[in-house]
């Protein structure tokens, strides 16, 4: 019977706390663990009789001598097959998702996955790829597994880069035995720190510290510095857990390198690092970020969110998950995380239930949310039209929790911008607008003498959902035919790319326009677009044709990395090829969701 990783660590914690609770922590030997067949009992250290008793208010030094351990036995096959998504009826990509894919391709491209996807659909697919329980024996072994570069380690590292800290910790704790390599152990310990599980992180560190540091050949100088610094860090954390009211500690500063922040953080129980701007995070190294996050020692009282859409995803999720974040900032941060696909709609809805956030920029939205919960239909119908009359200064993601209520409301009370916004919110939130909404919008547009670009965007989005653009009068007008015959704007080209990628190009013009499409999407023509390197598009096409599902998602995500950095520089031909590939491997819903994001969502990034 395999004992879960979490239970093992818990039992180690019981043993460790028993050892630590006895002597005064000035000269404690906080021997980490006793459990495990390969681990001897911790070495007991007697206190010299000549040592004078220390006063409670005297500075204390925390030290630790770890017990020796032997190398764990492990199997790459087992290790790389772990995953938190395994239900075949759920969001898993399938146990055979790597069938036919080469190891060299997978280990090369996982590190290239975007850390800043701002398109929720691609973020979701990337997370599913990294978390799926997949049998690694399906992988074509063109190269052998490399120590510290296995699929489990690479996936954990990428989850941390993305900011998916909870998912990373859940994945790591599935490992039944001890980590075999320092990179794997460090990724797991780091995930625990970011989740505020500092005690658990230090127990894990104590369990593997000796073995990792006894193998310096496996580590770079930076790796060794991390493991060296973690000793006094965990010494202080565990001592503080035993006696939270203890006076300031004297820390071994040499082990912490040149980090004055860590020295102050660990020696002073009241130290907090003030964050006035998100750029302040850039001055911190990875260890400083994780320990500050784990101990909840960031001070956001003076933080000003100037442009939350530009915040790095890993930093965004540090702030989203910090319970000390001021109430006024919690909703804007959560709405941005929702827009990027880093959290689900229910997280923002739960936040709106808290009246403490009403003083923030989304306070009125939260109040509206609470006012319609459990309210009669008449009240809901009367509230929603005014609520949907928001402008571009408020992100559409802030209204995703209202999507289901909108789908049940009558469109008669909505007009102008409110009708457009209601449709946009529903589609971006993953709720298909009812036919009555589509008819109401189509009737309004049919009598319009001139249409802005936004009308064509919404019309194209609804056409994608309906899978037939001829259902909408807007695309049958002479003005539309002339507009899309020679598209000039990037948005019009994106719309054409979407229709071509989903196989709807003939429906758009009610005629065969394949020649015009091929000219528009010629990937070899001179242009100022950012193009994927290394033949990735050709590789994507071959993977899709061969039904290599995991590789198709992997390459599509890597290729669309430029959507986050420069959405107006993504070649429409690239968008088309990615959509075609997703449809080919059976991801039709995901392709439609990505199409909606391209049509409706990319404009928010520009």
C-alpha atoms as one frame of an Amber mdcrd trajectory, in Angstrom:
protein
   0.000   0.000   0.000   1.402   3.408  -1.016   1.207   6.046   1.682   0.402
   9.477   0.295   3.144  12.122   0.261   1.070  14.477   2.417   0.532  11.819
   5.098   4.232  10.980   5.149   5.176  14.606   5.602   2.574  14.928   8.345
   4.101  11.992  10.234   7.532  13.514   9.787   6.167  16.698  11.271   4.873
  14.933  14.364   8.313  13.431  14.928  10.115  16.684  14.247   7.940  18.775
  16.523   8.455  16.206  19.310  12.213  16.664  19.024  12.039  20.439  18.771
   9.668  21.003  21.646  12.059  19.834  24.395  15.137  22.112  24.672  15.405
  25.869  24.471  15.937  26.758  20.809  19.161  28.666  21.399  21.209  25.517
  20.727  18.512  23.168  19.475  19.435  20.350  17.105  16.109  20.469  15.303
  16.540  17.035  13.768  13.895  16.983  11.109  12.431  13.461  11.003  12.494
   9.940  12.330  10.154   8.226   9.884  11.156   6.188   6.853  12.947   2.882
   6.483  16.125   4.489   5.202  16.444   7.176   7.837  18.191   6.619  11.212
  16.974   8.319  14.340  18.265  11.882  14.817  21.530  12.310  16.695  20.980
  13.604  20.197  23.162  16.472  21.358  23.860  16.976  25.041  24.118  20.530
  26.356  27.429  21.211  28.204  27.041  21.532  31.964  29.067  24.732  31.893
  26.641  26.525  29.622  24.867  29.341  31.364  21.078  29.394  31.028  19.878
  31.975  28.509  17.399  34.659  29.313  14.142  34.825  27.346  14.991  38.274
  25.939  18.521  37.302  24.820  19.256  36.985  21.100  19.151  33.329  20.057
  21.021  31.442  17.333  19.222  28.675  15.463  21.316  25.785  14.093  20.607
  22.337  12.685  22.648  19.226  11.924  20.686  16.916   9.618  20.916  13.139
   9.870  22.491  11.163   7.006  20.115   9.575   4.522  20.424   7.114   1.662
  19.384   7.665  -1.931  15.725   6.851  -2.636  14.681   4.346  -5.236  12.479
   5.757  -7.957  11.097   5.051 -11.405  10.891   7.676 -14.156   7.841   5.840
 -15.467   5.976   6.259 -12.182   7.279   9.734 -11.407   6.420  11.229 -14.785
   2.944   9.705 -14.879   1.641  11.533 -11.814  -1.145  14.059 -12.382  -4.045
  15.649 -10.545  -6.416  15.376 -13.517  -7.428  11.779 -14.151 -11.219  11.645
 -14.548 -11.884  10.647 -18.190 -15.171  12.550 -18.004 -13.469  15.649 -16.653
 -10.894  18.087 -18.015  -8.026  15.602 -18.417  -6.299  15.399 -21.794  -6.178
  11.631 -21.496  -3.777   9.022 -20.179  -2.407   8.570 -23.723  -1.959  12.256
 -24.532   1.773  11.778 -25.241   1.251   8.787 -27.570   3.650   9.095 -30.502
   5.387  12.241 -29.223   9.145  12.215 -28.763  10.734  12.891 -25.396  13.151
  15.370 -26.945  10.274  17.531 -28.223   8.396  17.463 -24.918  11.363  18.344
 -22.692  12.421  21.079 -25.115   9.045  22.811 -25.385   7.630  22.587 -21.835
  10.132  25.228 -20.628   9.045  27.376 -23.600   5.399  27.412 -22.509   4.241
  30.991 -21.892   4.281  32.230 -18.322   2.042  35.147 -19.203  -0.864  33.801
 -21.246  -3.574  36.446 -21.137  -6.028  34.404 -23.204  -8.016  32.342 -20.714
  -8.654  29.466 -23.117  -4.957  28.867 -23.769  -4.119  29.286 -20.100  -6.699
  26.663 -19.223  -5.401  24.234 -21.841  -1.828  24.789 -20.683  -2.757  24.003
 -17.079  -4.641  20.897 -18.178  -1.586  19.781 -20.130   0.682  20.179 -17.097
  -1.695  18.503 -14.642  -3.037  15.556 -16.636  -2.192  12.074 -15.361  -0.567
  10.544 -18.455   1.254   7.258 -18.962   4.824   8.224 -19.850   5.496   4.849
 -21.507   3.518   6.136 -24.504   6.333   8.642 -25.156   8.674   7.790 -28.021
  12.065   7.357 -26.328  14.353   9.058 -28.842  16.467  10.213 -25.882  16.829
   8.856 -22.361  15.384  10.687 -19.325  17.857  13.153 -17.871  18.367  13.662
 -14.128  16.677  16.852 -12.981  15.063  17.299 -16.390  12.240  14.784 -16.081
   8.646  15.633 -16.986   7.513  15.943 -13.357  10.221  18.480 -12.528   9.660
  20.460 -15.725   5.905  20.587 -15.126   6.326  21.767 -11.531   8.782  24.464
 -12.549   6.424  25.746 -15.233   3.437  25.770 -12.856   5.481  27.929 -10.487
   6.462  30.255 -13.343   2.800  30.642 -14.276   1.741  31.342 -10.702  -0.318
  28.154 -10.288   1.079  27.597  -6.801  -1.772  25.519  -5.407  -1.758  23.230
  -8.445   2.012  22.810  -8.150   1.779  21.796  -4.509  -1.070  19.375  -5.191
   0.964  17.752  -7.958   4.131  17.487  -5.875   2.421  15.895  -2.886   1.274
  13.027  -5.097   4.819  11.663  -5.118   4.780   8.508  -2.989   8.489   8.508
  -2.100  11.151  11.114  -1.536  12.307  13.367  -4.404  15.346  11.919  -6.140
  16.867  15.212  -7.302  17.397  18.647  -5.817  15.492  20.420  -8.604  12.418
  18.298  -7.953  12.655  18.791  -4.190  13.259  22.523  -4.545  10.216  22.938
  -6.792   8.022  21.140  -4.258   9.354  23.067  -1.273   8.936  26.345  -3.159
   5.317  25.465  -3.977   4.656  24.832  -0.284   6.173  28.187   0.654   4.038
  30.086  -1.837   0.950  28.372  -0.428   1.730  29.591   3.087   2.626  26.057
   4.196   5.947  27.100   5.716   5.931  24.375   8.363   5.305  21.690   5.784
   7.972  23.156   3.498  10.560  23.060   6.261   9.705  19.491   7.235  10.249
  18.486   3.630  13.499  20.425   3.559  14.739  18.703   6.721  13.910  15.284
   5.283  16.049  15.711   2.168  18.609  18.392   3.076  21.557  16.140   3.904
  21.208  13.977   0.823  20.831  16.945  -1.530  23.830  18.847  -0.161  25.972
  15.703  -0.183  25.651  15.627  -3.985  27.113  18.986  -5.092  27.823  17.607
  -8.566  24.088  17.790  -9.255  23.962  21.490  -8.354  25.091  24.822  -9.689
  26.453  27.510  -7.384  23.006  29.137  -7.287  21.388  25.803  -6.413  23.810
  25.260  -3.526  23.205  28.815  -2.309  19.464  28.088  -2.154  19.917  24.941
  -0.066  22.442  26.661   2.186  20.088  29.580   2.839  17.110  27.333   3.569
  18.818  25.935   6.709  18.660  29.147   8.770  15.335  30.040   7.169  13.732
  26.831   8.387  15.524  27.066  11.694  13.893  30.420  12.362  10.500  29.379
  10.993  10.315  26.219  13.099  11.597  27.941  16.226   9.008  30.660  15.778
   6.306  28.010  15.380   7.248  26.614  18.793   7.273  30.007  20.474   5.592
  32.758  18.415   6.203  35.305  21.191   9.948  34.731  21.322  12.199  37.735
  20.993  14.194  38.434  17.878  16.613  35.740  16.716  20.259  36.045  15.764
  20.535  34.564  12.278  23.551  33.100  10.526  23.810  35.870   7.927  26.631
  34.215   5.986  24.315  31.363   4.996  21.815  33.872   3.621  24.332  35.344
   1.218  23.826  39.051   0.729  20.088  39.097   1.360  19.444  41.801   3.910
  15.724  41.257   3.416  15.902  37.629   4.566  18.121  38.602   7.494  15.592
  41.155   8.705  12.634  38.918   7.912  13.928  36.015   9.999  15.495  37.941
  12.865  12.657  40.407  13.447   9.216  39.047  14.183   7.550  42.321  13.189
   9.345  42.862   9.869   7.264  43.423   6.748   8.369  44.474   3.284   6.397
  47.400   1.931   5.124  47.069  -1.649   4.179  50.417  -3.143   4.257  49.313
  -6.771   4.214  45.911  -8.449   7.655  46.741  -9.851   9.010  46.294  -6.314
   8.758  42.532  -6.808  11.368  42.733  -9.569  14.038  43.600  -6.990  13.486
  40.311  -5.131  15.051  36.971  -5.970  12.982  33.802  -6.082  13.785  32.658
  -2.545  12.971  36.067  -1.071   9.647  36.160  -2.918   8.588  32.708  -1.773
   9.563  33.106   1.890   7.949  36.546   2.148   4.799  35.114   0.564   4.820
  32.045   2.800   5.145  34.073   6.002   2.638  36.685   4.754   5.172  39.441
   5.312   4.303  41.713   2.404   2.772  45.053   3.346   0.375  46.241   0.633
  -1.119  49.171   2.545   0.459  51.689   0.138   0.169  49.622  -3.043  -1.170
  51.422  -6.100  -2.401  49.282  -8.983  -1.746  51.451 -12.010  -2.237  48.845
 -14.736  -3.107  45.416 -13.402  -3.263  43.987 -16.937   0.525  44.293 -17.243
   1.368  42.499 -13.988   3.373  39.285 -14.355   1.218  36.219 -13.696   3.447
  34.817 -10.943   3.371  38.160  -9.116  -0.370  38.542  -9.725  -1.091  35.233
  -8.007   1.141  36.091  -5.031  -1.108  39.089  -4.458  -4.373  37.265  -5.233
  -3.646  34.501  -2.730  -2.340  36.747   0.066  -5.042  37.034   2.775  -3.447
  40.256   4.042  -4.186  42.091   0.786  -6.287  45.215   1.525  -9.960  44.694
   0.709  -9.994  47.610  -1.751  -7.566  45.771  -4.059  -8.802  42.208  -3.833
 -11.571  42.422  -6.435  -9.509  44.079  -9.238  -6.749  41.513  -8.741  -9.172
  38.596  -8.759 -10.951  39.914 -11.855  -7.637  40.105 -13.713  -6.717  36.560
 -12.636 -10.124  35.428 -13.898  -9.619  37.166 -17.242  -6.357  35.280 -17.694
  -7.833  31.918 -16.744  -5.816  31.582 -13.521  -8.919  31.292 -11.327 -12.525
  30.297 -11.918 -15.590  32.539 -11.858 -16.734  31.189  -8.500 -13.679  32.764
  -6.819 -14.733  36.260  -7.901 -18.372  35.564  -7.063 -17.389  34.489  -3.546
 -15.360  37.668  -3.167 -18.357  39.788  -4.163 -20.234  38.277  -1.227 -17.893
  40.160   1.128 -19.074  43.705   1.808 -15.538  44.649   2.856 -14.541  45.138
  -0.787 -17.248  47.748  -1.425 -14.776  50.586  -0.884 -12.698  49.414  -3.858
 -13.109  50.223  -7.570 -15.467  47.258  -8.107 -17.536  47.955  -4.999 -20.669
  48.904  -6.933 -20.414  45.694  -8.977 -20.173  43.669  -5.770 -23.204  45.442
  -4.331 -25.200  44.646  -7.463 -24.152  41.027  -7.183 -25.432  40.776  -3.625
 -28.629  42.605  -4.511 -29.698  40.028  -7.114 -28.737  36.902  -5.187 -31.985
  35.165  -4.384 -33.964  38.172  -5.623 -37.212  37.838  -7.643 -36.822  37.731
 -11.422 -38.366  41.173 -11.753 -35.657  42.656  -9.543 -32.925  40.915 -11.512
 -34.359  42.079 -14.863 -34.525  45.630 -13.568 -30.934  45.612 -12.282 -28.989
  44.014 -15.124 -29.544  46.579 -17.945 -28.023  49.395 -15.926 -25.221  47.185
 -14.708 -24.273  46.226 -18.270 -23.925  49.859 -19.306 -20.243  49.868 -18.301
 -17.434  51.363 -20.366 -13.960  50.171 -21.349 -12.446  51.350 -18.083 -14.044
  48.374 -16.314 -12.844  44.917 -17.424 -15.528  42.613 -18.791 -14.208  39.858
 -16.509 -15.564  41.772 -13.508 -19.059  40.862 -14.754 -18.504  37.166 -15.531
 -20.405  36.093 -12.378 -23.529  37.691 -13.901 -23.403  35.621 -17.111 -25.900
  32.979 -16.006 -28.376  35.607 -14.803 -28.007  37.452 -18.112 -28.818  34.299
 -20.063 -32.112  34.013 -18.170 -33.050  37.686 -18.558 -35.121  39.173 -21.347
 -33.108  41.331 -23.805 -35.976  43.790 -24.267 -34.729  45.991 -21.429 -31.242
  46.257 -22.929 -30.310  48.750 -25.595 -27.160  50.144 -27.159 -24.024  49.484
 -25.151 -25.844  47.470 -22.494 -27.008  44.923 -25.083 -23.520  44.661 -26.589
 -21.860  44.287 -23.197 -24.360  41.687 -22.073 -23.578  39.559 -25.115 -19.838
  40.062 -24.716 -19.902  39.079 -21.025 -21.881  35.916 -21.698 -19.633  34.744
 -24.518 -16.339  35.486 -22.751 -17.641  33.798 -19.581 -18.426  30.646 -21.536
 -22.210  31.035 -21.572 -23.854  30.822 -25.000 -26.318  33.704 -25.511 -29.896
  32.441 -25.926 -31.476  32.772 -29.353 -33.693  35.612 -28.180 -30.598  37.702
 -27.426 -29.083  36.993 -30.838 -32.346  37.898 -32.575 -32.673  41.132 -30.601
 -29.140  42.185 -31.550 -29.557  41.136 -35.190 -32.814  43.094 -35.487 -31.110
  46.221 -34.181 -28.125  45.895 -36.513 -30.304  45.159 -39.552 -31.724  48.685
 -39.545 -28.413  50.396 -38.736 -27.120  52.645 -41.489 -23.489  52.522 -40.377
 -21.757  50.009 -38.155 -18.634  50.423 -36.005 -15.976  47.736 -35.838 -17.454
  46.499 -32.548 -20.581  45.398 -34.407 -18.612  43.150 -36.706 -16.727  41.710
 -33.723 -19.908  40.758 -31.895 -21.513  39.505 -35.079 -18.502  37.330 -35.854
 -18.453  35.958 -32.292 -22.118  34.975 -32.425 -21.578  33.482 -35.864 -18.820
  31.292 -34.414 -21.160  30.050 -31.715 -23.930  29.476 -34.247 -21.441  27.817
 -36.621 -23.053  29.626 -39.572 -22.378  33.291 -40.265 -25.260  33.555 -42.776
 -27.683  33.482 -39.849 -26.693  37.096 -39.202 -27.843  39.798 -41.607 -24.799
  41.940 -40.856 -22.532  39.764 -43.017 -24.905  39.710 -45.969 -24.762  43.465
 -46.499 -22.845  45.035 -49.361 -20.795  47.021 -46.856 -19.657  43.828 -45.094
 -18.770  42.099 -48.355 -16.667  45.064 -49.431 -15.053  45.381 -46.007 -13.918
  41.763 -45.760 -12.998  41.405 -49.444  -9.970  43.611 -48.771  -9.509  43.688
 -44.984  -7.246  46.412 -43.669  -7.473  46.362 -39.873  -5.841  43.691 -37.719
  -9.228  42.883 -36.175 -10.827  42.217 -39.558  -7.921  39.938 -40.447  -8.360
  38.115 -37.126 -12.034  37.599 -37.892 -11.189  36.145 -41.300  -8.536  33.921
 -39.693 -11.108  32.595 -37.244 -13.647  31.804 -39.962 -11.013  30.112 -42.081
  -9.612  28.132 -39.148 -13.088  26.849 -38.255 -13.992  26.092 -41.882 -16.565
  28.898 -42.238 -14.877  30.986 -44.942 -17.468  30.222 -47.611 -20.311  31.052
 -45.254 -18.869  34.505 -44.608 -19.107  35.582 -48.240 -21.630  33.026 -49.457
 -19.076  32.207 -52.174 -15.744  30.461 -52.631 -13.088  32.923 -51.547 -10.330
  30.394 -50.861  -7.856  32.165 -53.147  -8.224  35.453 -51.309  -7.843  33.686
 -47.985  -4.654  31.919 -49.006  -3.133  35.218 -50.130  -4.082  36.916 -46.884
  -2.667  34.092 -44.762   0.533  33.562 -46.764   3.049  33.007 -43.979   6.003
  33.602 -46.294   4.921  37.043 -47.512   6.893  40.056 -46.214   5.240  41.533
 -43.130   5.994  43.072 -39.766   4.372  40.277 -37.777   6.148  38.256 -35.104
   6.487  34.720 -36.468   7.084  31.433 -34.615  10.628  30.101 -34.934  12.081
  26.707 -35.636   9.405  25.315 -37.927   6.920  25.104 -35.075   3.896  25.662
 -37.315   4.861  22.775 -39.565   5.521  20.624 -36.507   2.104  21.598 -35.114
   0.398  20.571 -38.341   2.102  17.167 -38.355   1.266  16.562 -34.681  -2.405
  17.342 -35.317  -2.586  15.123 -38.395  -1.024  12.251 -36.421  -3.459  12.861
 -33.526  -0.658  13.565 -31.057  -2.978  15.395 -28.723  -0.623  16.474 -25.943
   1.996  17.676 -28.396  -0.637  19.636 -30.339  -1.714  21.530 -27.212   1.920
  22.034 -26.169   2.984  23.513 -29.500  -0.180  25.603 -29.896   0.411  27.192
 -26.509   4.065  27.916 -27.279   3.211  29.369 -30.690   0.553  31.700 -29.290
   2.956  33.127 -26.718   3.027  36.378 -28.687  -0.665  36.970 -27.933   0.403
  38.110 -24.472   3.324  40.283 -25.548   2.062  41.827 -28.808  -1.475  40.766
 -29.785  -1.534  43.091 -32.771   1.614  41.392 -34.116   0.213  37.858 -34.245
  -0.028  36.817 -37.885  -3.625  35.903 -38.818  -2.261  32.829 -40.580  -0.827
  31.614 -37.268  -4.233  31.978 -35.618  -5.839  30.024 -38.452  -3.335  27.148
 -38.241  -3.695  26.828 -34.481  -7.502  26.688 -34.744  -7.319  24.119 -37.541
  -4.994  21.943 -35.463  -7.244  22.044 -32.402 -10.262  21.073 -34.508  -8.289
  18.255 -36.134  -7.510  16.579 -32.789 -11.116  16.922 -31.626 -10.857  20.056
 -29.486 -13.773  21.782 -31.207 -15.105  23.479 -28.083 -11.650  24.727 -27.167
 -11.171  25.988 -30.732 -14.464  27.896 -30.542 -13.494  29.331 -27.145 -10.146
  30.449 -28.528 -11.896  31.966 -31.541 -14.121  34.005 -29.230 -11.080  35.151
 -27.275  -9.356  36.248 -30.487 -12.403  38.171 -31.676 -13.576  39.646 -28.380
 -10.661  39.448 -25.994  -7.467  40.502 -27.721  -8.649  44.078 -28.095  -8.511
  44.406 -24.326  -4.754  43.785 -24.427  -3.838  46.495 -26.904
